Amino acid sequence: MSTKEQLIIFDTTLRDGEQSPGASMTRDEKIRIARQLEKLGVNVIEAGFAAASPGDFEAIQTIAKTIKTSTVCSLARANANDVRRAGEAITPAQSGRIHTFIATSPIHMEKKLRMAPDQVVEQAIMAVKLAREYTGDVEFSAEDAVRSDMDFLVRIFSEVIKAGAKTINVPDTVGYSIPALWGERMRQLIEQVPGSDKVIWSTHCHNDLGMAVANSLAAVMNGARQVECTINGLGERAGNASLEEIVMAVRTRKDIFPVETRIDATQIVPTSKLVSSITGYPVQPNKAIVGANAFAHESGIHQDGVLKHRETYEIMRAEDVGWNANKLVLGKLSGRNAFRTRLKDLGIELDDNALNEAFARFKDLADKKSEIFDEDLQALVSDMEPSEVQETYQLDTLEVQSKTGSRPHAKLSLRVKGETVQAEAEGSGPVDAAFKAIENIAQSGTDLLLYSVNAITSGTDSQGEVTVRLEHAGRVINGNGADTDIVVASVKAYLNALNLLASGKLRINPQEGDHV
């Protein structure tokens, strides 16, 4: 039996990660990610901020009904409305948590909350007591703890523990600290707060100075037993501590860390790819653990060493985190049941109509590709319009001409609300020409903020996955498209964004500046 303590992995990809510009997800996408996080083995899934919008509330409630082995959590500011909405959202969960927070730094209390310290303490106590009416699992966070007075932190934490909080989270909200100081702050709080032995101590670090993971691990070394993190380090500004880096650091350096996690590490890479696909945030090639080059060796000296003995230059095995374990042996002769079963293994469950459409797309793809991977299936499903979004614009035909010395030209036909409309345009490249042709029809008034292309798998027959980020009247929306033809994928992504815009399925980042 292991003598190590359990490190609770609290994943906030669906809440804090969604605050990345353009990373807002549909309900169905959130459910897919939640299922994969459950498969990964995270202890707590922070599914969203229930009071932010009816859509967020519904997504959290649906996830609460769906997830069985992870705790489902909703964030709530320390006010009655937020806490009640969070409590109602998590009610269906087999294991539910309310995570309530209030700012504790002098600058936040004075400039943002416009509250005296005594009022902040009273509000925190009220929120925790109210949350306890819905669940015994209540977490309290002191927003901007990194710039908060230590004596005030001791005071407010001791009071919320008395009120019934079971987890105390210490956030570096602005990514300001460094490991030595952050570890020391955690140690001092645990030593000084009355009742500290009755709660789980947690840390939530942002990456503004590139030290979120290091700070989180320093907190663990000094008594924290929960780390709040996201897949791929997703999050606003420079992001959050990366789940994959926290987990593999603890696992790889068992000689140092007195903790272990229940994470199934072989699901790390599939989870990373799913989140990247849905949010449109590509993973940099040299990203630790999940980057395409994380286990690549270019140097001749390194290659020679690895060939002779892997551990000369590798401290982890690629297959341990899910690399090279995602090949799907299905082809155009594969049956519907095998296809459905593999989708279910990936956490994707479709009704009969959607399954028929997905299976038809799979057959088309199998005619174009010699090998089909799990990433192809994830992209295939992502490329299907969510059921709640009406397709105002549908691609009928596309013709592109591009040759050296001539200006690229695109001609396309769209079905717009059932009517066929044609347009053509020139551009600096075939994609630019296609987008301009679309705009000749749509006249959307949007600005293109991001155009990103990624190969879903290796090989020249790989599908290209395109993310288009548009801005309209201060709001940001992502569109995604995938195809073995990169221009077609680009058009699909642009039309996907326009359809989301036309349906009104876009929103400002949910917390409007309030965050942990």
Short mmCIF file of N, CA and C in Angstrom, two decimals, residues 261-385:
data_model
loop_
_atom_site.label_atom_id
_atom_site.label_comp_id
_atom_site.label_asym_id
_atom_site.label_seq_id
_atom_site.Cartn_x
_atom_site.Cartn_y
_atom_site.Cartn_z
N THR A 261 -1.45 11.03 -7.69
CA THR A 261 -2.77 11.35 -8.24
C THR A 261 -3.44 10.08 -8.76
N ARG A 262 -4.73 10.19 -9.02
CA ARG A 262 -5.45 9.05 -9.60
C ARG A 262 -5.59 9.19 -11.12
N ILE A 263 -4.87 10.13 -11.71
CA ILE A 263 -4.98 10.40 -13.14
C ILE A 263 -4.49 9.21 -13.96
N ASP A 264 -5.27 8.86 -15.00
CA ASP A 264 -4.84 7.88 -15.99
C ASP A 264 -4.02 8.63 -17.04
N ALA A 265 -2.70 8.59 -16.88
CA ALA A 265 -1.82 9.41 -17.71
C ALA A 265 -1.93 9.10 -19.20
N THR A 266 -2.35 7.88 -19.55
CA THR A 266 -2.46 7.54 -20.97
C THR A 266 -3.57 8.35 -21.66
N GLN A 267 -4.43 9.01 -20.87
CA GLN A 267 -5.49 9.84 -21.45
C GLN A 267 -5.09 11.30 -21.57
N ILE A 268 -3.85 11.63 -21.20
CA ILE A 268 -3.44 13.04 -21.23
C ILE A 268 -3.41 13.59 -22.65
N VAL A 269 -2.73 12.91 -23.56
CA VAL A 269 -2.62 13.41 -24.94
C VAL A 269 -3.98 13.44 -25.64
N PRO A 270 -4.82 12.38 -25.55
CA PRO A 270 -6.15 12.49 -26.16
C PRO A 270 -6.97 13.65 -25.60
N THR A 271 -6.86 13.93 -24.30
CA THR A 271 -7.60 15.05 -23.71
C THR A 271 -7.06 16.37 -24.23
N SER A 272 -5.75 16.47 -24.32
CA SER A 272 -5.13 17.68 -24.85
C SER A 272 -5.60 17.96 -26.27
N LYS A 273 -5.62 16.94 -27.09
CA LYS A 273 -6.02 17.11 -28.49
C LYS A 273 -7.49 17.51 -28.60
N LEU A 274 -8.34 16.92 -27.76
CA LEU A 274 -9.76 17.26 -27.78
C LEU A 274 -9.98 18.72 -27.41
N VAL A 275 -9.34 19.17 -26.33
CA VAL A 275 -9.51 20.56 -25.89
C VAL A 275 -8.97 21.52 -26.93
N SER A 276 -7.84 21.20 -27.52
CA SER A 276 -7.27 22.05 -28.56
C SER A 276 -8.21 22.15 -29.76
N SER A 277 -8.78 21.01 -30.14
CA SER A 277 -9.68 20.98 -31.29
C SER A 277 -10.92 21.82 -31.05
N ILE A 278 -11.51 21.69 -29.88
CA ILE A 278 -12.78 22.38 -29.60
C ILE A 278 -12.58 23.88 -29.39
N THR A 279 -11.51 24.27 -28.71
CA THR A 279 -11.31 25.68 -28.41
C THR A 279 -10.61 26.44 -29.52
N GLY A 280 -9.95 25.71 -30.42
CA GLY A 280 -9.20 26.38 -31.47
C GLY A 280 -7.87 26.92 -31.01
N TYR A 281 -7.42 26.51 -29.83
CA TYR A 281 -6.11 26.92 -29.32
C TYR A 281 -5.10 25.80 -29.58
N PRO A 282 -4.24 25.95 -30.60
CA PRO A 282 -3.27 24.90 -30.90
C PRO A 282 -2.21 24.79 -29.81
N VAL A 283 -1.65 23.60 -29.67
CA VAL A 283 -0.59 23.35 -28.71
C VAL A 283 0.76 23.60 -29.38
N GLN A 284 1.59 24.42 -28.78
CA GLN A 284 2.89 24.71 -29.37
C GLN A 284 3.71 23.42 -29.45
N PRO A 285 4.49 23.23 -30.50
CA PRO A 285 5.23 21.98 -30.69
C PRO A 285 6.17 21.64 -29.53
N ASN A 286 6.76 22.66 -28.90
CA ASN A 286 7.70 22.38 -27.81
C ASN A 286 7.05 22.45 -26.44
N LYS A 287 5.73 22.35 -26.39
CA LYS A 287 5.03 22.31 -25.10
C LYS A 287 5.37 21.02 -24.37
N ALA A 288 5.65 21.14 -23.08
CA ALA A 288 5.98 19.96 -22.28
C ALA A 288 4.84 18.96 -22.31
N ILE A 289 5.16 17.70 -22.38
CA ILE A 289 4.26 16.55 -22.29
C ILE A 289 3.41 16.36 -23.54
N VAL A 290 2.66 17.40 -23.97
CA VAL A 290 1.67 17.23 -25.04
C VAL A 290 2.07 17.90 -26.35
N GLY A 291 3.21 18.57 -26.41
CA GLY A 291 3.65 19.16 -27.66
C GLY A 291 4.14 18.10 -28.63
N ALA A 292 4.02 18.39 -29.92
CA ALA A 292 4.40 17.40 -30.94
C ALA A 292 5.87 17.01 -30.84
N ASN A 293 6.71 17.92 -30.33
CA ASN A 293 8.15 17.64 -30.23
C ASN A 293 8.57 17.20 -28.83
N ALA A 294 7.63 16.98 -27.94
CA ALA A 294 7.97 16.70 -26.54
C ALA A 294 8.85 15.47 -26.39
N PHE A 295 8.71 14.52 -27.32
CA PHE A 295 9.52 13.30 -27.25
C PHE A 295 10.35 13.10 -28.51
N ALA A 296 10.57 14.20 -29.26
CA ALA A 296 11.37 14.12 -30.48
C ALA A 296 12.83 14.43 -30.16
N HIS A 297 13.74 13.79 -30.89
CA HIS A 297 15.18 14.00 -30.67
C HIS A 297 15.83 14.29 -32.01
N GLU A 298 16.30 15.53 -32.19
CA GLU A 298 16.92 15.94 -33.45
C GLU A 298 18.43 15.78 -33.39
N SER A 299 18.99 16.10 -32.23
CA SER A 299 20.45 16.04 -32.10
C SER A 299 20.96 14.61 -32.29
N GLY A 300 22.03 14.47 -33.09
CA GLY A 300 22.60 13.15 -33.32
C GLY A 300 23.07 12.49 -32.04
N ILE A 301 23.65 13.29 -31.15
CA ILE A 301 24.12 12.75 -29.87
C ILE A 301 22.94 12.20 -29.07
N HIS A 302 21.83 12.98 -29.05
CA HIS A 302 20.64 12.55 -28.31
C HIS A 302 20.04 11.29 -28.94
N GLN A 303 19.96 11.29 -30.27
CA GLN A 303 19.39 10.12 -30.95
C GLN A 303 20.19 8.87 -30.64
N ASP A 304 21.49 8.99 -30.69
CA ASP A 304 22.36 7.85 -30.41
C ASP A 304 22.15 7.35 -28.99
N GLY A 305 22.06 8.28 -28.05
CA GLY A 305 21.86 7.90 -26.65
C GLY A 305 20.54 7.21 -26.42
N VAL A 306 19.47 7.75 -27.03
CA VAL A 306 18.13 7.17 -26.84
C VAL A 306 18.06 5.78 -27.45
N LEU A 307 18.68 5.62 -28.62
CA LEU A 307 18.67 4.30 -29.26
C LEU A 307 19.40 3.27 -28.41
N LYS A 308 20.48 3.68 -27.74
CA LYS A 308 21.23 2.75 -26.90
C LYS A 308 20.51 2.47 -25.59
N HIS A 309 19.94 3.52 -25.00
CA HIS A 309 19.21 3.35 -23.74
C HIS A 309 18.29 4.56 -23.58
N ARG A 310 16.98 4.31 -23.62
CA ARG A 310 15.99 5.39 -23.65
C ARG A 310 16.21 6.43 -22.55
N GLU A 311 16.55 5.98 -21.37
CA GLU A 311 16.60 6.89 -20.23
C GLU A 311 17.80 7.82 -20.24
N THR A 312 18.66 7.70 -21.26
CA THR A 312 19.76 8.66 -21.35
C THR A 312 19.25 10.08 -21.57
N TYR A 313 18.15 10.20 -22.32
CA TYR A 313 17.60 11.54 -22.58
C TYR A 313 16.10 11.64 -22.36
N GLU A 314 15.43 10.56 -22.01
CA GLU A 314 13.99 10.61 -21.77
C GLU A 314 13.68 10.22 -20.33
N ILE A 315 12.96 11.11 -19.65
CA ILE A 315 12.59 10.84 -18.27
C ILE A 315 11.18 10.26 -18.17
N MET A 316 10.47 10.24 -19.31
CA MET A 316 9.13 9.65 -19.39
C MET A 316 9.04 8.88 -20.70
N ARG A 317 8.11 7.95 -20.76
CA ARG A 317 7.85 7.25 -22.02
C ARG A 317 6.68 7.93 -22.72
N ALA A 318 6.81 8.13 -24.01
CA ALA A 318 5.75 8.80 -24.77
C ALA A 318 4.42 8.07 -24.63
N GLU A 319 4.47 6.72 -24.64
CA GLU A 319 3.23 5.96 -24.57
C GLU A 319 2.54 6.09 -23.21
N ASP A 320 3.32 6.47 -22.17
CA ASP A 320 2.72 6.62 -20.84
C ASP A 320 1.75 7.78 -20.75
N VAL A 321 1.90 8.77 -21.63
CA VAL A 321 0.99 9.92 -21.60
C VAL A 321 0.02 9.91 -22.79
N GLY A 322 0.04 8.80 -23.55
CA GLY A 322 -0.97 8.65 -24.60
C GLY A 322 -0.51 8.86 -26.02
N TRP A 323 0.79 9.11 -26.23
CA TRP A 323 1.27 9.22 -27.60
C TRP A 323 1.31 7.83 -28.26
N ASN A 324 1.02 7.81 -29.55
CA ASN A 324 1.10 6.59 -30.36
C ASN A 324 0.14 5.50 -29.88
N ALA A 325 -0.91 5.90 -29.22
CA ALA A 325 -1.88 4.90 -28.75
C ALA A 325 -3.28 5.23 -29.25
N ASN A 326 -3.33 6.00 -30.34
CA ASN A 326 -4.63 6.53 -30.77
C ASN A 326 -5.02 6.11 -32.18
N LYS A 327 -4.39 5.07 -32.70
CA LYS A 327 -4.71 4.64 -34.07
C LYS A 327 -5.99 3.82 -34.09
N LEU A 328 -6.88 4.19 -34.95
CA LEU A 328 -8.16 3.49 -35.07
C LEU A 328 -8.16 2.68 -36.35
N VAL A 329 -8.26 1.39 -36.23
CA VAL A 329 -8.24 0.52 -37.41
C VAL A 329 -9.67 0.33 -37.90
N LEU A 330 -10.15 1.35 -38.55
CA LEU A 330 -11.45 1.29 -39.20
C LEU A 330 -11.28 1.79 -40.62
N GLY A 331 -12.09 1.27 -41.50
CA GLY A 331 -12.01 1.69 -42.89
C GLY A 331 -13.39 1.73 -43.50
N LYS A 332 -13.45 1.85 -44.84
CA LYS A 332 -14.75 2.01 -45.49
C LYS A 332 -15.59 0.75 -45.43
N LEU A 333 -14.99 -0.39 -45.04
CA LEU A 333 -15.76 -1.62 -44.89
C LEU A 333 -16.23 -1.83 -43.45
N SER A 334 -15.84 -0.94 -42.55
CA SER A 334 -16.22 -1.08 -41.15
C SER A 334 -17.71 -0.79 -40.98
N GLY A 335 -18.32 -1.47 -40.03
CA GLY A 335 -19.75 -1.34 -39.82
C GLY A 335 -20.12 -0.22 -38.87
N ARG A 336 -21.40 0.10 -38.85
CA ARG A 336 -21.94 1.17 -38.02
C ARG A 336 -21.71 0.90 -36.54
N ASN A 337 -21.84 -0.36 -36.13
CA ASN A 337 -21.72 -0.68 -34.71
C ASN A 337 -20.29 -0.44 -34.21
N ALA A 338 -19.31 -0.84 -35.03
CA ALA A 338 -17.91 -0.61 -34.66
C ALA A 338 -17.63 0.89 -34.57
N PHE A 339 -18.22 1.64 -35.50
CA PHE A 339 -18.05 3.09 -35.51
C PHE A 339 -18.67 3.71 -34.26
N ARG A 340 -19.89 3.30 -33.94
CA ARG A 340 -20.58 3.81 -32.75
C ARG A 340 -19.79 3.47 -31.47
N THR A 341 -19.27 2.24 -31.41
CA THR A 341 -18.54 1.80 -30.23
C THR A 341 -17.29 2.64 -30.02
N ARG A 342 -16.56 2.93 -31.12
CA ARG A 342 -15.35 3.74 -30.98
C ARG A 342 -15.68 5.16 -30.54
N LEU A 343 -16.76 5.73 -31.08
CA LEU A 343 -17.17 7.06 -30.65
C LEU A 343 -17.49 7.06 -29.15
N LYS A 344 -18.17 6.00 -28.70
CA LYS A 344 -18.52 5.92 -27.28
C LYS A 344 -17.26 5.83 -26.43
N ASP A 345 -16.25 5.10 -26.91
CA ASP A 345 -14.98 5.02 -26.20
C ASP A 345 -14.32 6.39 -26.07
N LEU A 346 -14.60 7.26 -27.04
CA LEU A 346 -14.04 8.61 -27.03
C LEU A 346 -14.93 9.59 -26.26
N GLY A 347 -16.00 9.08 -25.66
CA GLY A 347 -16.90 9.95 -24.89
C GLY A 347 -17.89 10.69 -25.75
N ILE A 348 -18.11 10.21 -26.97
CA ILE A 348 -19.04 10.87 -27.89
C ILE A 348 -20.27 10.00 -28.07
N GLU A 349 -21.43 10.51 -27.68
CA GLU A 349 -22.68 9.78 -27.84
C GLU A 349 -23.63 10.62 -28.71
N LEU A 350 -24.07 10.03 -29.79
CA LEU A 350 -24.91 10.74 -30.75
C LEU A 350 -26.27 10.05 -30.86
N ASP A 351 -27.30 10.85 -31.14
CA ASP A 351 -28.59 10.23 -31.41
C ASP A 351 -28.55 9.61 -32.81
N ASP A 352 -29.62 8.91 -33.18
CA ASP A 352 -29.60 8.15 -34.44
C ASP A 352 -29.35 9.03 -35.65
N ASN A 353 -30.01 10.19 -35.71
CA ASN A 353 -29.84 11.07 -36.86
C ASN A 353 -28.41 11.58 -36.97
N ALA A 354 -27.87 12.03 -35.82
CA ALA A 354 -26.50 12.54 -35.83
C ALA A 354 -25.50 11.43 -36.14
N LEU A 355 -25.78 10.22 -35.64
CA LEU A 355 -24.89 9.09 -35.92
C LEU A 355 -24.89 8.77 -37.40
N ASN A 356 -26.05 8.81 -38.04
CA ASN A 356 -26.13 8.55 -39.48
C ASN A 356 -25.29 9.56 -40.26
N GLU A 357 -25.40 10.83 -39.86
CA GLU A 357 -24.62 11.87 -40.54
C GLU A 357 -23.13 11.66 -40.31
N ALA A 358 -22.76 11.36 -39.06
CA ALA A 358 -21.35 11.15 -38.74
C ALA A 358 -20.79 9.94 -39.48
N PHE A 359 -21.60 8.87 -39.58
CA PHE A 359 -21.14 7.66 -40.25
C PHE A 359 -20.94 7.92 -41.74
N ALA A 360 -21.82 8.70 -42.33
CA ALA A 360 -21.67 9.05 -43.74
C ALA A 360 -20.39 9.86 -43.97
N ARG A 361 -20.12 10.79 -43.05
CA ARG A 361 -18.89 11.58 -43.15
C ARG A 361 -17.66 10.69 -42.97
N PHE A 362 -17.77 9.73 -42.05
CA PHE A 362 -16.67 8.80 -41.83
C PHE A 362 -16.37 8.01 -43.10
N LYS A 363 -17.41 7.53 -43.78
CA LYS A 363 -17.21 6.78 -45.02
C LYS A 363 -16.53 7.65 -46.08
N ASP A 364 -16.95 8.91 -46.17
CA ASP A 364 -16.32 9.82 -47.13
C ASP A 364 -14.85 10.00 -46.80
N LEU A 365 -14.56 10.16 -45.51
CA LEU A 365 -13.18 10.35 -45.08
C LEU A 365 -12.33 9.11 -45.34
N ALA A 366 -12.93 7.93 -45.14
CA ALA A 366 -12.21 6.68 -45.36
C ALA A 366 -11.82 6.50 -46.82
N ASP A 367 -12.58 7.11 -47.72
CA ASP A 367 -12.23 7.06 -49.14
C ASP A 367 -11.02 7.93 -49.46
N LYS A 368 -10.76 8.93 -48.58
CA LYS A 368 -9.68 9.88 -48.84
C LYS A 368 -8.41 9.55 -48.08
N LYS A 369 -8.55 8.84 -46.94
CA LYS A 369 -7.40 8.59 -46.08
C LYS A 369 -7.16 7.10 -45.91
N SER A 370 -5.88 6.71 -45.90
CA SER A 370 -5.56 5.30 -45.74
C SER A 370 -5.68 4.86 -44.29
N GLU A 371 -5.46 5.79 -43.35
CA GLU A 371 -5.55 5.47 -41.94
C GLU A 371 -6.41 6.52 -41.24
N ILE A 372 -7.25 6.07 -40.33
CA ILE A 372 -8.12 6.97 -39.58
C ILE A 372 -7.72 6.90 -38.11
N PHE A 373 -7.57 8.08 -37.50
CA PHE A 373 -7.15 8.17 -36.11
C PHE A 373 -8.27 8.74 -35.25
N ASP A 374 -8.11 8.58 -33.95
CA ASP A 374 -9.11 9.14 -33.04
C ASP A 374 -9.27 10.64 -33.24
N GLU A 375 -8.14 11.32 -33.51
CA GLU A 375 -8.22 12.77 -33.73
C GLU A 375 -9.10 13.09 -34.93
N ASP A 376 -9.08 12.21 -35.96
CA ASP A 376 -9.93 12.42 -37.12
C ASP A 376 -11.40 12.37 -36.73
N LEU A 377 -11.72 11.42 -35.84
CA LEU A 377 -13.12 11.30 -35.41
C LEU A 377 -13.54 12.48 -34.56
N GLN A 378 -12.65 12.94 -33.69
CA GLN A 378 -12.97 14.13 -32.89
C GLN A 378 -13.24 15.32 -33.80
N ALA A 379 -12.40 15.49 -34.82
CA ALA A 379 -12.58 16.60 -35.74
C ALA A 379 -13.86 16.43 -36.56
N LEU A 380 -14.15 15.20 -36.93
CA LEU A 380 -15.35 14.92 -37.71
C LEU A 380 -16.60 15.34 -36.94
N VAL A 381 -16.64 15.01 -35.65
CA VAL A 381 -17.80 15.37 -34.84
C VAL A 381 -17.83 16.88 -34.59
N SER A 382 -16.66 17.49 -34.34
CA SER A 382 -16.60 18.94 -34.13
C SER A 382 -17.07 19.69 -35.37
N ASP A 383 -16.80 19.10 -36.53
CA ASP A 383 -17.15 19.75 -37.79
C ASP A 383 -18.65 19.72 -38.07
N MET A 384 -19.37 18.85 -37.35
CA MET A 384 -20.82 18.80 -37.51
C MET A 384 -21.45 19.93 -36.71
N GLU A 385 -22.33 20.66 -37.32
CA GLU A 385 -22.94 21.81 -36.63
C GLU A 385 -23.66 21.36 -35.37
#
